[in-house]
mmCIF file with all atom_site columns, C-alpha atoms in Angstrom:
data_model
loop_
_atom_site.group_PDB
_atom_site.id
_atom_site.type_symbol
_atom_site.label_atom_id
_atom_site.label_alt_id
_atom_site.label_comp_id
_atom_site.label_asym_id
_atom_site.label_entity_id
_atom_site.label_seq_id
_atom_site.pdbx_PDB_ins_code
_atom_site.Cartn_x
_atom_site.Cartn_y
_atom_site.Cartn_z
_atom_site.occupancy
_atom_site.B_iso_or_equiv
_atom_site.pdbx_formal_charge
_atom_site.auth_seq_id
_atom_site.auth_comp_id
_atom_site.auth_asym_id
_atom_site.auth_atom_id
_atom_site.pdbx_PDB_model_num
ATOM 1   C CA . UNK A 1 1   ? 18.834  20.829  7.315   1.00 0.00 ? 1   UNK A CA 1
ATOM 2   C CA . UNK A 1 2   ? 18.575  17.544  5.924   1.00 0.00 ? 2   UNK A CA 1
ATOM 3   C CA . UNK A 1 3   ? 15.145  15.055  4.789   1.00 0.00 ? 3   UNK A CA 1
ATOM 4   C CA . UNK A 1 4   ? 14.527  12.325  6.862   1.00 0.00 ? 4   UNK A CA 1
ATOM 5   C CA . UNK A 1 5   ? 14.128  10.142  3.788   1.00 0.00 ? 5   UNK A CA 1
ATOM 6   C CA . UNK A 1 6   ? 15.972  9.095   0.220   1.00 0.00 ? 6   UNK A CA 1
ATOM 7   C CA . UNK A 1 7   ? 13.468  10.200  -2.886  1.00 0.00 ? 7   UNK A CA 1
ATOM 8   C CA . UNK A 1 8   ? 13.501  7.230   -5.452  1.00 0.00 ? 8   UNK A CA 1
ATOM 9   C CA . UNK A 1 9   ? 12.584  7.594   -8.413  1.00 0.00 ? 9   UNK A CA 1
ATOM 10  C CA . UNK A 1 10  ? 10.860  5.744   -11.456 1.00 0.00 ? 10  UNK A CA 1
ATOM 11  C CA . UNK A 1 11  ? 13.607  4.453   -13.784 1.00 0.00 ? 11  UNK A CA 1
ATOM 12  C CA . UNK A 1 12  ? 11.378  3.730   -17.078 1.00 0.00 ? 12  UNK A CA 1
ATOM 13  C CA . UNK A 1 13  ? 8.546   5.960   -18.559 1.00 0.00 ? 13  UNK A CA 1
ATOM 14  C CA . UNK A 1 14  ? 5.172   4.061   -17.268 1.00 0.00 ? 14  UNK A CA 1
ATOM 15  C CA . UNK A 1 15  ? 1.735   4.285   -18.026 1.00 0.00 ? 15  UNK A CA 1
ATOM 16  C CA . UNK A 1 16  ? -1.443  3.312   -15.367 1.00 0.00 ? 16  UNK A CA 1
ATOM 17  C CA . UNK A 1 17  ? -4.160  2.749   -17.664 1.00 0.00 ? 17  UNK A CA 1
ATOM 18  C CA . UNK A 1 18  ? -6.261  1.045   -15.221 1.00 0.00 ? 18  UNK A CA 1
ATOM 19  C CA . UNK A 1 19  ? -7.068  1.320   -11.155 1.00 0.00 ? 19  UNK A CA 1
ATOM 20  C CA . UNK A 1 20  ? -4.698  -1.970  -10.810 1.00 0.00 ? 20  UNK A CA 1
ATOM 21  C CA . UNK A 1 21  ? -1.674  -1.614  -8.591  1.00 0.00 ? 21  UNK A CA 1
ATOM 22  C CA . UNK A 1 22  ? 1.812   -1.799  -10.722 1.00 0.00 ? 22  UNK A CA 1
ATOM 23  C CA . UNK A 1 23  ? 5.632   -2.424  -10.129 1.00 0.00 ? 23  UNK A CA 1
ATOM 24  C CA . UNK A 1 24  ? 7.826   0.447   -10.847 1.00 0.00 ? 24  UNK A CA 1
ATOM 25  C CA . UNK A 1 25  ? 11.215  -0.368  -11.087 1.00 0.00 ? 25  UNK A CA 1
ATOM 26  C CA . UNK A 1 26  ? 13.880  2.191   -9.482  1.00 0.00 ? 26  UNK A CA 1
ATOM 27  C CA . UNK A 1 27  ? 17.042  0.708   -10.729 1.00 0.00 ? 27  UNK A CA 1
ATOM 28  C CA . UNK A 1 28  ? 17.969  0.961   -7.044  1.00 0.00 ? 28  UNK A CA 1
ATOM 29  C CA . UNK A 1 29  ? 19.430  -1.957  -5.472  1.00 0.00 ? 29  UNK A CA 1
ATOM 30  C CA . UNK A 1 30  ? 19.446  -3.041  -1.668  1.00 0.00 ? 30  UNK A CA 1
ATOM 31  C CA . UNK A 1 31  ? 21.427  -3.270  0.746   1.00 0.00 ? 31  UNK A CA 1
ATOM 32  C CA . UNK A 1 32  ? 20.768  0.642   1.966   1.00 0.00 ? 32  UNK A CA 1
ATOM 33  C CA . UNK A 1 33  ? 24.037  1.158   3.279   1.00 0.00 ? 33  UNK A CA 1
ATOM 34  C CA . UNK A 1 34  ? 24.946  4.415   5.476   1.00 0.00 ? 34  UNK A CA 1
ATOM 35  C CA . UNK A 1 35  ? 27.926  5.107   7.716   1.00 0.00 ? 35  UNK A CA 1
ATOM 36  C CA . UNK A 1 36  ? 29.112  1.413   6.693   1.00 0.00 ? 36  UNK A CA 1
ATOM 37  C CA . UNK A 1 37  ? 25.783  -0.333  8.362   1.00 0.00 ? 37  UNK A CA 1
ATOM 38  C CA . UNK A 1 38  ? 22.878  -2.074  6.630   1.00 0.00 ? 38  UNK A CA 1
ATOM 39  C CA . UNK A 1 39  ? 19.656  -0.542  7.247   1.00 0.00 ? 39  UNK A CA 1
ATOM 40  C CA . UNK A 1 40  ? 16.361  -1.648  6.448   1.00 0.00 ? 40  UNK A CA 1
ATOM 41  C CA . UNK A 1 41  ? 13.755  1.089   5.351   1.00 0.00 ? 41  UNK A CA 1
ATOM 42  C CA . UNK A 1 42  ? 9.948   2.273   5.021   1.00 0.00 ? 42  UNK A CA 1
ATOM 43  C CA . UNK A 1 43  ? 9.213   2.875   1.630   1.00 0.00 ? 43  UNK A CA 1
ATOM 44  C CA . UNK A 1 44  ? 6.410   5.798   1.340   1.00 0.00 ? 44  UNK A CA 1
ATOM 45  C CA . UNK A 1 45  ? 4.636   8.006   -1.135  1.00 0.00 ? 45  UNK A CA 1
ATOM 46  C CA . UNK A 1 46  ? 5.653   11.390  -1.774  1.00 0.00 ? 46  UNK A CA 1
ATOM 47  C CA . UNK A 1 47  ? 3.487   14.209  -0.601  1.00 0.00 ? 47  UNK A CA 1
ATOM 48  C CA . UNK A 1 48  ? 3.452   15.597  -3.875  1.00 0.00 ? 48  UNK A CA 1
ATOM 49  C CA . UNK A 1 49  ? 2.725   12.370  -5.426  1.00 0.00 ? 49  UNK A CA 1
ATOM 50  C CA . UNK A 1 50  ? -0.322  12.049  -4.070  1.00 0.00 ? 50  UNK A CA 1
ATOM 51  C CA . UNK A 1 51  ? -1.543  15.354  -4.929  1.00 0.00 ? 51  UNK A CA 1
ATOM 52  C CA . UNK A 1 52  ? -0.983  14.634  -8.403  1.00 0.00 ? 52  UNK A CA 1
ATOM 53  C CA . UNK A 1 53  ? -3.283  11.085  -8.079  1.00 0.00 ? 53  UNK A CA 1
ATOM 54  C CA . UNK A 1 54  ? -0.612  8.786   -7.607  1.00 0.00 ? 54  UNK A CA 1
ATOM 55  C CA . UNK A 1 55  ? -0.892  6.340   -4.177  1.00 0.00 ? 55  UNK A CA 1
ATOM 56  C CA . UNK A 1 56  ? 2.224   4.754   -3.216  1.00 0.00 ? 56  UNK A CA 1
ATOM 57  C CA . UNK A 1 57  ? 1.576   1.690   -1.319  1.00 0.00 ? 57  UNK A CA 1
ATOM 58  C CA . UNK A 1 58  ? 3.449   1.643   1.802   1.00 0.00 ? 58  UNK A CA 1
ATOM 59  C CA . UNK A 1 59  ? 6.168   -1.573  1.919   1.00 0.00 ? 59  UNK A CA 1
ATOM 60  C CA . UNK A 1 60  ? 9.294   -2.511  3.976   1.00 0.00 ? 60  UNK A CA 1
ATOM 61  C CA . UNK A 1 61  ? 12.642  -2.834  2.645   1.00 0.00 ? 61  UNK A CA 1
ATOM 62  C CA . UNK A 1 62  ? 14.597  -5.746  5.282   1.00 0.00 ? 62  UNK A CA 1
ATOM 63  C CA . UNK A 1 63  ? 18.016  -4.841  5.471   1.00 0.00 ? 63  UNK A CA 1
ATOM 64  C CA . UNK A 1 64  ? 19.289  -7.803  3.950   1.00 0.00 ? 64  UNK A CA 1
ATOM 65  C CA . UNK A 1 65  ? 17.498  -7.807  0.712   1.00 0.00 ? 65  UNK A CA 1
ATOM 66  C CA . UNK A 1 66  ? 20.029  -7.222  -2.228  1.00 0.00 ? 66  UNK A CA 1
ATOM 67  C CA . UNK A 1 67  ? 17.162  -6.709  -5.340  1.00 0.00 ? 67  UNK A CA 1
ATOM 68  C CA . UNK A 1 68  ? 15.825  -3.863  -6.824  1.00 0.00 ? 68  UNK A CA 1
ATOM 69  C CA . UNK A 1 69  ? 13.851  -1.782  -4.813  1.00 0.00 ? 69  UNK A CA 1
ATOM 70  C CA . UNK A 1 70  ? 10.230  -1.540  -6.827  1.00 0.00 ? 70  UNK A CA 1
ATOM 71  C CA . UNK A 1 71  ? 7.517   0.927   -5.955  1.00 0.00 ? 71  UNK A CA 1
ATOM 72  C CA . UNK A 1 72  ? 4.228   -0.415  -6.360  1.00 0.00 ? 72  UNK A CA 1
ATOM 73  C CA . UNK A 1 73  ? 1.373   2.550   -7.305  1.00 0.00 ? 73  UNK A CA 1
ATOM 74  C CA . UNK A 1 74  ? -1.989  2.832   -8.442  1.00 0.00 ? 74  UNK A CA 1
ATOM 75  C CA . UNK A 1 75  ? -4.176  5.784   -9.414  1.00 0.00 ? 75  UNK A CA 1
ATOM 76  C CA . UNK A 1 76  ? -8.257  5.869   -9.120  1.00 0.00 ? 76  UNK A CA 1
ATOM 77  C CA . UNK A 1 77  ? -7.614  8.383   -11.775 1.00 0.00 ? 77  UNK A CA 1
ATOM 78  C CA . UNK A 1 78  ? -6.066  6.358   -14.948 1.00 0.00 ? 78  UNK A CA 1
ATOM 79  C CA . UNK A 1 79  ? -4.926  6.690   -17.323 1.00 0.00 ? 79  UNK A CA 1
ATOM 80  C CA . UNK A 1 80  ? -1.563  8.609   -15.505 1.00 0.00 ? 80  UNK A CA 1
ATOM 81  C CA . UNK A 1 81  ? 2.310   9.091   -17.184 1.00 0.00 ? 81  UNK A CA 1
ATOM 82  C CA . UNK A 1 82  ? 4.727   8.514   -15.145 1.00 0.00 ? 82  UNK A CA 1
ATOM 83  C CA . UNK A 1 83  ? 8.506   9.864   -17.376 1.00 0.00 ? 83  UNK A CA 1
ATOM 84  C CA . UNK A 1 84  ? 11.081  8.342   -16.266 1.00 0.00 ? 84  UNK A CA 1
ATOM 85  C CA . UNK A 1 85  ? 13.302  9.835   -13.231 1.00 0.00 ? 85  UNK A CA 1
ATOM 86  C CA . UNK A 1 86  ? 10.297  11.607  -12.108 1.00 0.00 ? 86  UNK A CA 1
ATOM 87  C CA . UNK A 1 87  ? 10.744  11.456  -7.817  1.00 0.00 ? 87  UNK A CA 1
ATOM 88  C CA . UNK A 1 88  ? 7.513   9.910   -6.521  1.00 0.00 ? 88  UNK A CA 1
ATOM 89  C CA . UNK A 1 89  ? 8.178   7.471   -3.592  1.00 0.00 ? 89  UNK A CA 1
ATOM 90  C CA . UNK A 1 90  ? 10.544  7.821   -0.519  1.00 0.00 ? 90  UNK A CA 1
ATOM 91  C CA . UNK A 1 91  ? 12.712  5.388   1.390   1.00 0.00 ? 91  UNK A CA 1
ATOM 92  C CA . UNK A 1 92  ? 13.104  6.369   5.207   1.00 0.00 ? 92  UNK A CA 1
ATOM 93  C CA . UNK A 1 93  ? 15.935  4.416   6.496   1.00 0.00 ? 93  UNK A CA 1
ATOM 94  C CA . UNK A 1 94  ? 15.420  2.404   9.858   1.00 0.00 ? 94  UNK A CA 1
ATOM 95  C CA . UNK A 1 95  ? 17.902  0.773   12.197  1.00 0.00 ? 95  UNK A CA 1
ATOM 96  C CA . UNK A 1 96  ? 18.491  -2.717  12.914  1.00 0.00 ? 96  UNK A CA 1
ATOM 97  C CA . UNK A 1 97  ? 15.273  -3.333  16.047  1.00 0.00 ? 97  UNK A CA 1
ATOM 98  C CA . UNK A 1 98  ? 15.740  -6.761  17.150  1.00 0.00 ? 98  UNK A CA 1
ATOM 99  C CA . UNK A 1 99  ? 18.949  -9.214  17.020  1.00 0.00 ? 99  UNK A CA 1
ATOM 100 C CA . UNK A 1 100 ? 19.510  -10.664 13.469  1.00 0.00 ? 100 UNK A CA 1
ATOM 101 C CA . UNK A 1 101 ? 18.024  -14.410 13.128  1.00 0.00 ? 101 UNK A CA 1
ATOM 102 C CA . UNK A 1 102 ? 19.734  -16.977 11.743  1.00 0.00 ? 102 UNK A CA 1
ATOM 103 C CA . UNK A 1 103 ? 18.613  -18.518 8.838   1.00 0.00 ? 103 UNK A CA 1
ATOM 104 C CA . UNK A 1 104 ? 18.801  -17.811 4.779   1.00 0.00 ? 104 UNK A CA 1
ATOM 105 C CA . UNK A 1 105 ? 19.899  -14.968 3.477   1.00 0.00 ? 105 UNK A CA 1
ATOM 106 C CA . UNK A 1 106 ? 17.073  -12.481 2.871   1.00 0.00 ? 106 UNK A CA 1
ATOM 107 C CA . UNK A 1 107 ? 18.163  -11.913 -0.936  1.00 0.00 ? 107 UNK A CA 1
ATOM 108 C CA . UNK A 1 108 ? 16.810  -10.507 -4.049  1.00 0.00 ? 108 UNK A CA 1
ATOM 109 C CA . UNK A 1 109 ? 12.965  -12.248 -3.148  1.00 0.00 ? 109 UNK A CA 1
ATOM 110 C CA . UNK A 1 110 ? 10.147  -9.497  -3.325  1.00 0.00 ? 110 UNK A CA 1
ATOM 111 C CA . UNK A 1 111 ? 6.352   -9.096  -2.563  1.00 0.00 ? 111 UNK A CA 1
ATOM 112 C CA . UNK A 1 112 ? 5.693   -11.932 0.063   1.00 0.00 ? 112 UNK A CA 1
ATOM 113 C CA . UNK A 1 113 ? 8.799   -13.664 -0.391  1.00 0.00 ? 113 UNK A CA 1
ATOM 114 C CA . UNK A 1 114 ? 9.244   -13.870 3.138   1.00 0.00 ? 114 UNK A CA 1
ATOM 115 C CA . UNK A 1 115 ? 6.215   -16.058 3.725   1.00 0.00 ? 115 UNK A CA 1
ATOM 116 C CA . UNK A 1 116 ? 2.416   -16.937 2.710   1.00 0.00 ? 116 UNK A CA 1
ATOM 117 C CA . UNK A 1 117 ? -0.685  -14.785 3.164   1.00 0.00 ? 117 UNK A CA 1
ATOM 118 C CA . UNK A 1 118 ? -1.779  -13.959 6.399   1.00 0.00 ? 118 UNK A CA 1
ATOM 119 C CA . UNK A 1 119 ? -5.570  -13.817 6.373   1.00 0.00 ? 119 UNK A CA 1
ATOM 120 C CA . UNK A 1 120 ? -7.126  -12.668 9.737   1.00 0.00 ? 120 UNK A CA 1
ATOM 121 C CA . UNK A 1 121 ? -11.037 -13.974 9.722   1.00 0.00 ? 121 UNK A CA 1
ATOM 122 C CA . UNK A 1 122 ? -13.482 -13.552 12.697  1.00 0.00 ? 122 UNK A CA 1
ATOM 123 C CA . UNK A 1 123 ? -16.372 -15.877 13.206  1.00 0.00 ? 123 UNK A CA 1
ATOM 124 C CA . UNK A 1 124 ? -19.522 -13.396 13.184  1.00 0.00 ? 124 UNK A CA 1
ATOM 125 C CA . UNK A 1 125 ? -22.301 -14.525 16.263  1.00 0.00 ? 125 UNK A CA 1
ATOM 126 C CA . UNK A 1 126 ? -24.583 -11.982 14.899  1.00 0.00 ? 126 UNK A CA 1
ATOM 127 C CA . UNK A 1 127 ? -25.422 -10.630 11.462  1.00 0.00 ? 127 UNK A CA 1
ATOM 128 C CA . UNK A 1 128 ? -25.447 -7.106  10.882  1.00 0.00 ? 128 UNK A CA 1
ATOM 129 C CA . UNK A 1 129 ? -29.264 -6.988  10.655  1.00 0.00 ? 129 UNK A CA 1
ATOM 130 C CA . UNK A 1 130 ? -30.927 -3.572  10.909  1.00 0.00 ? 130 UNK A CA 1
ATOM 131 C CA . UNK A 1 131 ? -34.456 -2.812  11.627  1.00 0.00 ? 131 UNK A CA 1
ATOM 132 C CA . UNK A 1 132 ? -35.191 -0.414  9.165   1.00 0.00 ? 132 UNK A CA 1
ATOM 133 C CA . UNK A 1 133 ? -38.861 2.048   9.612   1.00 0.00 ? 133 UNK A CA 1
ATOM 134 C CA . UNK A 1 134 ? -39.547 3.081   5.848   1.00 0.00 ? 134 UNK A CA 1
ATOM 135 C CA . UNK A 1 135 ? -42.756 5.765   6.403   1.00 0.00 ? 135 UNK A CA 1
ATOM 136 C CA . UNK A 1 136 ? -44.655 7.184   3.007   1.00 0.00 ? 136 UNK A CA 1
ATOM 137 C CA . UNK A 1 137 ? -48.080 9.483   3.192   1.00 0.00 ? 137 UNK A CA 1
ATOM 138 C CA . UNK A 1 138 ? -48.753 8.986   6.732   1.00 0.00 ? 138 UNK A CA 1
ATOM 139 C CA . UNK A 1 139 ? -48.192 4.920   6.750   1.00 0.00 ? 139 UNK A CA 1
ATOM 140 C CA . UNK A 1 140 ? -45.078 2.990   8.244   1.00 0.00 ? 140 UNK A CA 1
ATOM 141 C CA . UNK A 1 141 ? -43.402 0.036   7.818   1.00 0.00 ? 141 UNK A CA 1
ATOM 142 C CA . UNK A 1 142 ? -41.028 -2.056  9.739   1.00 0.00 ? 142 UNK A CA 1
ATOM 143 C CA . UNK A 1 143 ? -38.360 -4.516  8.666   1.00 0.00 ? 143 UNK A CA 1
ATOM 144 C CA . UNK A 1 144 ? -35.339 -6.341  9.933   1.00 0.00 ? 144 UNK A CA 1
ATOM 145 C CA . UNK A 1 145 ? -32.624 -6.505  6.710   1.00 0.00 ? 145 UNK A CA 1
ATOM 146 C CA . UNK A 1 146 ? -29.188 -7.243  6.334   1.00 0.00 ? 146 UNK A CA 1
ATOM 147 C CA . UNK A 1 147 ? -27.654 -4.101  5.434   1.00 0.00 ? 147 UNK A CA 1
ATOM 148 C CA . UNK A 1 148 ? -24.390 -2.761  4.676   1.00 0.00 ? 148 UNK A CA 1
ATOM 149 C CA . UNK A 1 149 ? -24.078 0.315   7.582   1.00 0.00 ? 149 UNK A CA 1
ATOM 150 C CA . UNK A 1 150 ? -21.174 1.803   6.203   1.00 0.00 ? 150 UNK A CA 1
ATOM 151 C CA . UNK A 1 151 ? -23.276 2.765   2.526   1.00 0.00 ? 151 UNK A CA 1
ATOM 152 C CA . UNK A 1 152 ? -23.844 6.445   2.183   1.00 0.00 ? 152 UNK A CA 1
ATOM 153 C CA . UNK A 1 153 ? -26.737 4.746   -0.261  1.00 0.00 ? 153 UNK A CA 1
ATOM 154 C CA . UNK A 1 154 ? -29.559 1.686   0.403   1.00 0.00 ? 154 UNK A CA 1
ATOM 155 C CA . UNK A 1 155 ? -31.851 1.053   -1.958  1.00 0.00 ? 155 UNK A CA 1
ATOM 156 C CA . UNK A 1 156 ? -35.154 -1.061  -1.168  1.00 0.00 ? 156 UNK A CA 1
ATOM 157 C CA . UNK A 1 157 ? -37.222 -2.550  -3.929  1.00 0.00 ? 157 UNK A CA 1
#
């Protein structure tokens, strides 16, 4: 009957020639209005976007921001064209959660406008040490290393 989200669109013929993450611009500009109410929105990947080696990054459009919408992509497979109007990204509108706060206007700020980094870091007791049993012609031997468990790949010289 109807999508749950607005397509968006590039508005300029781009080119990824590297695995860096880029800012399309849409020519789209906030507020998303519909039925006379500001919404805020998810902005998504298409489906078929990724399927043609394009990642969307995931972002959040605040329902008082007044710039351009931007879509920020990457590829692991560069160089990719992007022409111009070509749908890739999707903006699924979402209503209003929590009261609205007082304080400045939300704007035409982008990418972390709203405040710094936010770095979460965990004091480690214990190392990931491994004991590790290498075993050649009939002989073994046992060591304790600091390995990385999640490589498909360890090699010991």
């Amino acid at each position: 009957r109807g999508s749950l989200g607005l397509d968006l669109a590039a508005a300029i013929d781009i080119v990824l020639k590297d695995t860096k993450p880029v800012k399309i611009p849409t020519g789209v500009h906030g507020p998303l209005i519909l039925n006379g109410q500001s919404y805020g929105a998810l902005l998504l990947g298409r489906s078929s976007t990724t399927l043609q080696g394009l990642t969307v990054e995931p972002g959040v459009i605040d329902a008082g921001y007044t710039g351009e919408i931007m879509i920020m992509a990457h590829t692991r497979f560069p160089p990719i064209s992007i022409p111009a109007g070509s749908r890739i990204a999707q903006l699924v509108p979402l209503p209003q959660l929590v009261k609205e706060a007082r304080g400045p206007l939300r704007g035409t700020g982008r990418f972390g406008s709203t405040g710094g980094l936010v770095l979460l870091t965990l004091t480690m007791e214990q190392r990931p040490v491994v004991e590790a049993i290498l075993c050649f012609a009939h002989q073994e031997k046992r060591l304790r290393a600091l390995l990385d468990t999640g490589a498909d790949i360890t090699i010991i010289a």
